[in-house]
CSV table of C-alpha atoms and ligand atoms in Angstrom, one decimal:
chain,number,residue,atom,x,y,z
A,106,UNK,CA,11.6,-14.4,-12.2
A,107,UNK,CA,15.0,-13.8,-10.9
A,108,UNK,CA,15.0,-10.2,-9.3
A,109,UNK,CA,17.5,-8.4,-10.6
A,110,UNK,CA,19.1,-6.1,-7.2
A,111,UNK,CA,19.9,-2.9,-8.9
A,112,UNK,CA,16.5,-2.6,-9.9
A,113,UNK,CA,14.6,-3.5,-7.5
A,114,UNK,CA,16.6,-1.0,-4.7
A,115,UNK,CA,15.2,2.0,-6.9
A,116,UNK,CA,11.8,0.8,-7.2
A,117,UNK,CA,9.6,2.8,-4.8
A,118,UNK,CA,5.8,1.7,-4.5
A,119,UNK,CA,3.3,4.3,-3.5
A,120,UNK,CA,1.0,2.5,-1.3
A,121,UNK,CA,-1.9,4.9,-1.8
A,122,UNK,CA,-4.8,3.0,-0.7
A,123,UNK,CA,-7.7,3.5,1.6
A,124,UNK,CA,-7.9,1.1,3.7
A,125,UNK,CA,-5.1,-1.0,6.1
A,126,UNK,CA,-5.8,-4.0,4.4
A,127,UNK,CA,-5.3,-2.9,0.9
A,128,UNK,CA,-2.1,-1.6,2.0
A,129,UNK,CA,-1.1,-5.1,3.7
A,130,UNK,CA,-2.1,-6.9,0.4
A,131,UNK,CA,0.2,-5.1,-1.7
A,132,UNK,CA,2.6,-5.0,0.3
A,133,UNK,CA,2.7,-9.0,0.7
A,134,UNK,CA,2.5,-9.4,-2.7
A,135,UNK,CA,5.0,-6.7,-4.1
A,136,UNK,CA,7.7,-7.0,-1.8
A,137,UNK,CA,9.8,-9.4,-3.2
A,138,UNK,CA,10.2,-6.5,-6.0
A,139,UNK,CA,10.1,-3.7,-4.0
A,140,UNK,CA,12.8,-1.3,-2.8
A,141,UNK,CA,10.8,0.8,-1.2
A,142,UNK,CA,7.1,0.9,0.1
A,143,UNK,CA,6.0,5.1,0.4
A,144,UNK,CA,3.2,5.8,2.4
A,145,UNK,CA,1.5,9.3,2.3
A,146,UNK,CA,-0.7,11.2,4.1
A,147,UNK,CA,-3.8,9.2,3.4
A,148,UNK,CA,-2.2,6.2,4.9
A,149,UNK,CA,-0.1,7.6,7.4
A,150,UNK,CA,-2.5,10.0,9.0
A,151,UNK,CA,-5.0,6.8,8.9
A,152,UNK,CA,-2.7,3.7,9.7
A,153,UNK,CA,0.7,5.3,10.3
A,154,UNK,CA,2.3,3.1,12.9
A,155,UNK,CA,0.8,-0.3,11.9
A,156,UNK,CA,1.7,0.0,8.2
A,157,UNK,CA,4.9,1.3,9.3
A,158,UNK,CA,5.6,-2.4,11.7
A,159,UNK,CA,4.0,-4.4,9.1
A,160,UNK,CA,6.4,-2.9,6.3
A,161,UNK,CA,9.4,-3.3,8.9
A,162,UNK,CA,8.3,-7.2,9.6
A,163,UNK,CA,9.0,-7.8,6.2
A,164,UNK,CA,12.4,-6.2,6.2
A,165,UNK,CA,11.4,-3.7,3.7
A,166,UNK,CA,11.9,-0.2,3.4
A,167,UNK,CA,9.9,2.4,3.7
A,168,UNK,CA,9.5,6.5,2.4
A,169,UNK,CA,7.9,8.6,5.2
A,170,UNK,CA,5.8,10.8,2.2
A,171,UNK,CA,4.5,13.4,4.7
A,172,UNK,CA,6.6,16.4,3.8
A,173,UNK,CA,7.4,18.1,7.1
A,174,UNK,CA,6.6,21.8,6.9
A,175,UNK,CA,6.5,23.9,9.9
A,176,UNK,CA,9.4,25.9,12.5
A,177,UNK,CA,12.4,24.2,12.4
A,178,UNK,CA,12.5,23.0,16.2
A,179,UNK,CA,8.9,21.1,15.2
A,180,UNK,CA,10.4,19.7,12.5
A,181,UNK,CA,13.8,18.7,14.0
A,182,UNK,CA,11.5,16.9,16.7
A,183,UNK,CA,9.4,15.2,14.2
A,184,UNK,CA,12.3,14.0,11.9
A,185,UNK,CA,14.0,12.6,14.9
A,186,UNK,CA,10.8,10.7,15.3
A,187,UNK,CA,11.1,9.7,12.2
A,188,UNK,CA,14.0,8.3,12.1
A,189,UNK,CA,13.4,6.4,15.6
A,190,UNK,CA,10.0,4.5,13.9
A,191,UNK,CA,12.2,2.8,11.3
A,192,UNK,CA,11.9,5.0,8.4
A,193,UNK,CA,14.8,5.1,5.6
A,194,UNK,CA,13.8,8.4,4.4
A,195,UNK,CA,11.4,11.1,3.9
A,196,UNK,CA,10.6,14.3,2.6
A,197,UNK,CA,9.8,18.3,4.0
A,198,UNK,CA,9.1,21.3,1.7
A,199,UNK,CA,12.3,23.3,0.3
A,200,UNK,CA,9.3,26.4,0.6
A,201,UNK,CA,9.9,25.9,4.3
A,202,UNK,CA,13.6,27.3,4.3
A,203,UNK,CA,17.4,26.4,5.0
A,204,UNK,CA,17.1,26.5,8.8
A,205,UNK,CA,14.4,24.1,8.3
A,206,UNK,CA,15.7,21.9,6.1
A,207,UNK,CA,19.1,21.4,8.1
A,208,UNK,CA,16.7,20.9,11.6
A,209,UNK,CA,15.2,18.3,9.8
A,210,UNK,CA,19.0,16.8,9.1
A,211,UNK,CA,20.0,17.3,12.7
A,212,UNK,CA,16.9,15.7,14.2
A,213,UNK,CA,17.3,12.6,11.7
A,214,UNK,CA,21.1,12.3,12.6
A,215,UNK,CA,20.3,12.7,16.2
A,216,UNK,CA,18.2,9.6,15.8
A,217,UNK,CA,20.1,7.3,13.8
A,218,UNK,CA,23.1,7.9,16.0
A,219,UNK,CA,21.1,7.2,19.5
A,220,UNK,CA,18.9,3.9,17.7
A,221,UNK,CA,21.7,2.8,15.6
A,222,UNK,CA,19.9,3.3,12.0
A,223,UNK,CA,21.2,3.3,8.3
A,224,UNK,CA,22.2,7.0,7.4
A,225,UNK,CA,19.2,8.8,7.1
A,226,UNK,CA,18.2,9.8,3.2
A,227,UNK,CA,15.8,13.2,3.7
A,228,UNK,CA,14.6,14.5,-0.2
A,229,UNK,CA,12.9,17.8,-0.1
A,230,UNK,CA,9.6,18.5,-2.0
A,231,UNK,CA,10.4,21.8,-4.4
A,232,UNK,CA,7.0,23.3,-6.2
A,233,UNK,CA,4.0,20.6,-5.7
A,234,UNK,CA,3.3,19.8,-9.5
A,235,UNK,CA,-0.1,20.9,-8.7
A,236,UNK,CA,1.1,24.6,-8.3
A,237,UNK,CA,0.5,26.2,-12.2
A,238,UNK,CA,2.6,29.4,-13.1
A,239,UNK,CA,-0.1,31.0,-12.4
A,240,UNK,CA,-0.6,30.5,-8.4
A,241,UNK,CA,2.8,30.8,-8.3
A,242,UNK,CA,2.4,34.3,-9.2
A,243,UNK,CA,-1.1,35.3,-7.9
A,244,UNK,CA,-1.3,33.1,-4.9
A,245,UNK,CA,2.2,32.6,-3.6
A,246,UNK,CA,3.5,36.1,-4.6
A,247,UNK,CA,6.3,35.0,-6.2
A,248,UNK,CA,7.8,36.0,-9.8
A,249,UNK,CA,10.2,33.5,-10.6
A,250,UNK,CA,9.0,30.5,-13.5
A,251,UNK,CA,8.3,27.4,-11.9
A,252,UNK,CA,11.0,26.1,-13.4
A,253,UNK,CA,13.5,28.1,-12.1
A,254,UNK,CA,12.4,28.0,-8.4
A,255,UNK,CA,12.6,24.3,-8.8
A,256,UNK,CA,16.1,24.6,-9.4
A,257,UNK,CA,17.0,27.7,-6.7
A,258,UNK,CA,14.9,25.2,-4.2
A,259,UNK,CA,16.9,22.5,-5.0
A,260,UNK,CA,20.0,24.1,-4.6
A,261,UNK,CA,18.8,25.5,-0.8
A,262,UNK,CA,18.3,21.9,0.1
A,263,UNK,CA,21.5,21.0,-1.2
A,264,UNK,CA,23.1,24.0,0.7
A,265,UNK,CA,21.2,22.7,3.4
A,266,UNK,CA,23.0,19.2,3.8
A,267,UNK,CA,19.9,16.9,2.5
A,268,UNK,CA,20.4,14.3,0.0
A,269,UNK,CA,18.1,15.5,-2.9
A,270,UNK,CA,14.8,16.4,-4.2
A,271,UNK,CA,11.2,14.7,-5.6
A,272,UNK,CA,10.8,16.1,-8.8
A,273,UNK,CA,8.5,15.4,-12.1
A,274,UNK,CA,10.7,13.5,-15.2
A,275,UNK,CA,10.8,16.6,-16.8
A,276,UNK,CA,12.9,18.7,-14.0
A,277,UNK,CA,15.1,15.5,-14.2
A,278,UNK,CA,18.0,16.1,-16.4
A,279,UNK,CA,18.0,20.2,-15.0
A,280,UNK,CA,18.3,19.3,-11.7
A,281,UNK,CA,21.0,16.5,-12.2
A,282,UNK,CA,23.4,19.3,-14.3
A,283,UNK,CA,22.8,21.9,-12.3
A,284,UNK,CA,23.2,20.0,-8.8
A,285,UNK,CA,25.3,17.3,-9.4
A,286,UNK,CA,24.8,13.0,-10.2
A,287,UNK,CA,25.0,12.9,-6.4
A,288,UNK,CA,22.2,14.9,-6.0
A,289,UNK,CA,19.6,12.1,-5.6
A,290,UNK,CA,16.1,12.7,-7.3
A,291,UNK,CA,13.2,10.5,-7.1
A,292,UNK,CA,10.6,11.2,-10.0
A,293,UNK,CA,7.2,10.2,-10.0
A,294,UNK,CA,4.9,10.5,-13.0
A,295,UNK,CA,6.0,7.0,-14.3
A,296,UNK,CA,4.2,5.2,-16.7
A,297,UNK,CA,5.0,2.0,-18.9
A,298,UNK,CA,3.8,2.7,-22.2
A,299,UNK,CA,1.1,-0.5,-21.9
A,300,UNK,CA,-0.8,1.8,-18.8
A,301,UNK,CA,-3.1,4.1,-18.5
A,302,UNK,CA,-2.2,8.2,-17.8
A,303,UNK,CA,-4.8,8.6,-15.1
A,304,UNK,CA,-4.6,12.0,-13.7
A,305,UNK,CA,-0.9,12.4,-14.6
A,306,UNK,CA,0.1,15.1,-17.3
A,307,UNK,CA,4.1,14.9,-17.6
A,308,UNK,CA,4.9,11.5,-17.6
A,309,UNK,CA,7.6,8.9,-18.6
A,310,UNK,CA,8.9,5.4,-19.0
A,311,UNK,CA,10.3,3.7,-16.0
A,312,UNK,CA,13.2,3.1,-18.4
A,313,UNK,CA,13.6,6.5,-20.0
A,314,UNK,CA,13.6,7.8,-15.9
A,315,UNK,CA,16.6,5.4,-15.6
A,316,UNK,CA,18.3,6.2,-18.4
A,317,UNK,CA,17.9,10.1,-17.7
A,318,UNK,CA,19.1,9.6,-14.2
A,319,UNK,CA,16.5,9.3,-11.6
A,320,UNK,CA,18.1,7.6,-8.5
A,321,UNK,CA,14.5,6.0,-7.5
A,322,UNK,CA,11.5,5.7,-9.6
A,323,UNK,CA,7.7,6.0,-8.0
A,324,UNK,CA,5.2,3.5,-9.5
A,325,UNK,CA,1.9,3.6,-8.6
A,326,UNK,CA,-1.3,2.5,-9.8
A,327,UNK,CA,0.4,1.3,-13.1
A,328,UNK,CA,1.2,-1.0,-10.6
A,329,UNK,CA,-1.3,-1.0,-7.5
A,330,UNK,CA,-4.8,-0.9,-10.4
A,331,UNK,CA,-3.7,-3.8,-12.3
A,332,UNK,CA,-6.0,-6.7,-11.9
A,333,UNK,CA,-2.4,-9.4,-12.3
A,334,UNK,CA,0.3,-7.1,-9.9
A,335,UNK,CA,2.7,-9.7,-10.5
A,336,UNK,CA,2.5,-9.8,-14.0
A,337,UNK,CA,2.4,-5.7,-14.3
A,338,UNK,CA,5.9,-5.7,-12.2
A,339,UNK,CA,7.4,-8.2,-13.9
A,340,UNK,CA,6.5,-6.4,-17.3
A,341,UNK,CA,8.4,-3.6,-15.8
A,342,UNK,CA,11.7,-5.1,-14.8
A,343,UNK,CA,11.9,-6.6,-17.9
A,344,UNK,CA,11.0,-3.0,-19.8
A,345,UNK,CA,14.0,-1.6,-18.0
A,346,UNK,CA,16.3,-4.6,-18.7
A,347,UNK,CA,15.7,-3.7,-22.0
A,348,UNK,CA,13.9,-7.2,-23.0
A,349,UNK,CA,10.9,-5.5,-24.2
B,547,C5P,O1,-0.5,6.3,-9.3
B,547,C5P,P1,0.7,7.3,-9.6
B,547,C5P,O2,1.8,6.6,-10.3
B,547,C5P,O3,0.2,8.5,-10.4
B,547,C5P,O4,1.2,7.7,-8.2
B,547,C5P,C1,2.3,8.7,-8.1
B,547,C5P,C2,2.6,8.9,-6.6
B,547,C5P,O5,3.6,9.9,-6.6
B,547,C5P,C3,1.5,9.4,-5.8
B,547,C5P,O6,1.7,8.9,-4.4
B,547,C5P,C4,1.6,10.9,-5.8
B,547,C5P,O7,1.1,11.5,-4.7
B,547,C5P,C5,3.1,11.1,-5.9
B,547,C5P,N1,3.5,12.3,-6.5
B,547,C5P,C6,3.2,12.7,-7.7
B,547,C5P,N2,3.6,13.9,-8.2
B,547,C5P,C7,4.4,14.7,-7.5
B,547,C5P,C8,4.7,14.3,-6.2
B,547,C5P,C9,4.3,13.1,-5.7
B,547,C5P,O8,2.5,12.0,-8.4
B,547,C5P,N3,4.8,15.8,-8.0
């Protein structure tokens, strides 16, 4: 199949596997079609630097999903280190504040300027999708809808200088009119209509993400579970190319 560019630079895999070599296998198989690997917590706080070198070796990108969250001179440190291991771009939580948010900036620029790096691309997190209305209120003490703290959240980490936000296909089309198109937003929660849910409750199409704006586009185990990868991938560039 002849990989079409535009696609593939918006295609982020989430390597969520257990072990390094399940991790390696993907990547050597996907990476032809691959924007962007992301590796969480489970991989990073288990094989952080070596997945991170063997994803550089191939000249692919990565998403640092580790969602900084702590004082902003911690965070500023940690982004700079960041930056310096090779990462693209990576995430900290809006619920951590402005100040915060623009350490993170200056630690990342800091970097890229000193080890000569692409400009870095920092999203923030806004409410965890596992946070219900209800903790909001109870647990975090706060009275706002989910739905609107998204959006005030958003619009800190805009104030604060970072590039955009992760957020579920549903917050897609608010946060886009209320931020901006510039304001990027990478949605996970994407499912072709041939895979299974899993655990995921507010889904969408990889196309309908696309056509309602999402700069990048997670795919996982519609992806990572299926017994032909290839075959699952190449199903989905041709979804969003319209063919089927
Ligand atoms: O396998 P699946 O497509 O559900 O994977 C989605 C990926 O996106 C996982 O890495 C998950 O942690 C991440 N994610 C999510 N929902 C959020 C934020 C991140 O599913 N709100």
């Amino acid at each position: 199949m002849k990989i079409n560019e535009k696609i593939k630079e918006k295609l982020v895999l989430a390597l969520d596997v257990e072990t390094f070599e399940e991790a390696q296998e993907l990547v050597d198989i996907l990476y032809p079609y691959i924007g962007t690997f992301k590796i969480g917590l489970q991989l990073f706080c288990g094989f952080g630097l070596e997945i991170i070198n063997y994803i550089k070796d191939k000249n692919a990108d990565f998403f640092l999903d580790v969602k900084l969250h702590d004082i902003p001179n911690t965070v500023k440190n940690a982004s700079y280190n960041i930056i310096k291991n090779g990462a693209n771009f990576f995430n900290v939580h809006a619920s951590g504040g402005i100040e915060m948010m623009k350490a993170a900036k200056e630690g990342a620029l800091e970097a890229s300027g000193k080890y000569n790096r692409k400009k870095p691309l920092i999203l923030a997190v806004t409410v965890l999708t596992s946070i219900s209305q209800q903790v909001l209120e109870k647990e975090l003490c706060n009275k706002k809808t989910v739905e609107d703290l998204v959006i005030e959240f958003a619009k800190n980490a805009k104030t604060a200088g970072l590039d955009g936000v992760v957020a579920s296909p549903k917050e897609l089309k608010a946060i886009k009119k209320e931020l901006g198109d510039d304001f990027i937003v990478l949605t996970p929660g994407i499912r072709p209509l041939w895979a299974s849910k899993d655990d995921q409750k507010r889904i969408t199409t990889p196309k309908q993400a696309l056509d309602d704006g999402a700069d990048y586009i997670v795919l996982g185990r519609a992806v990572t579970k299926a017994q032909d990868k290839i075959e699952a991938i190449e199903k989905i560039y041709k979804e969003i190319e319209g063919k089927i």
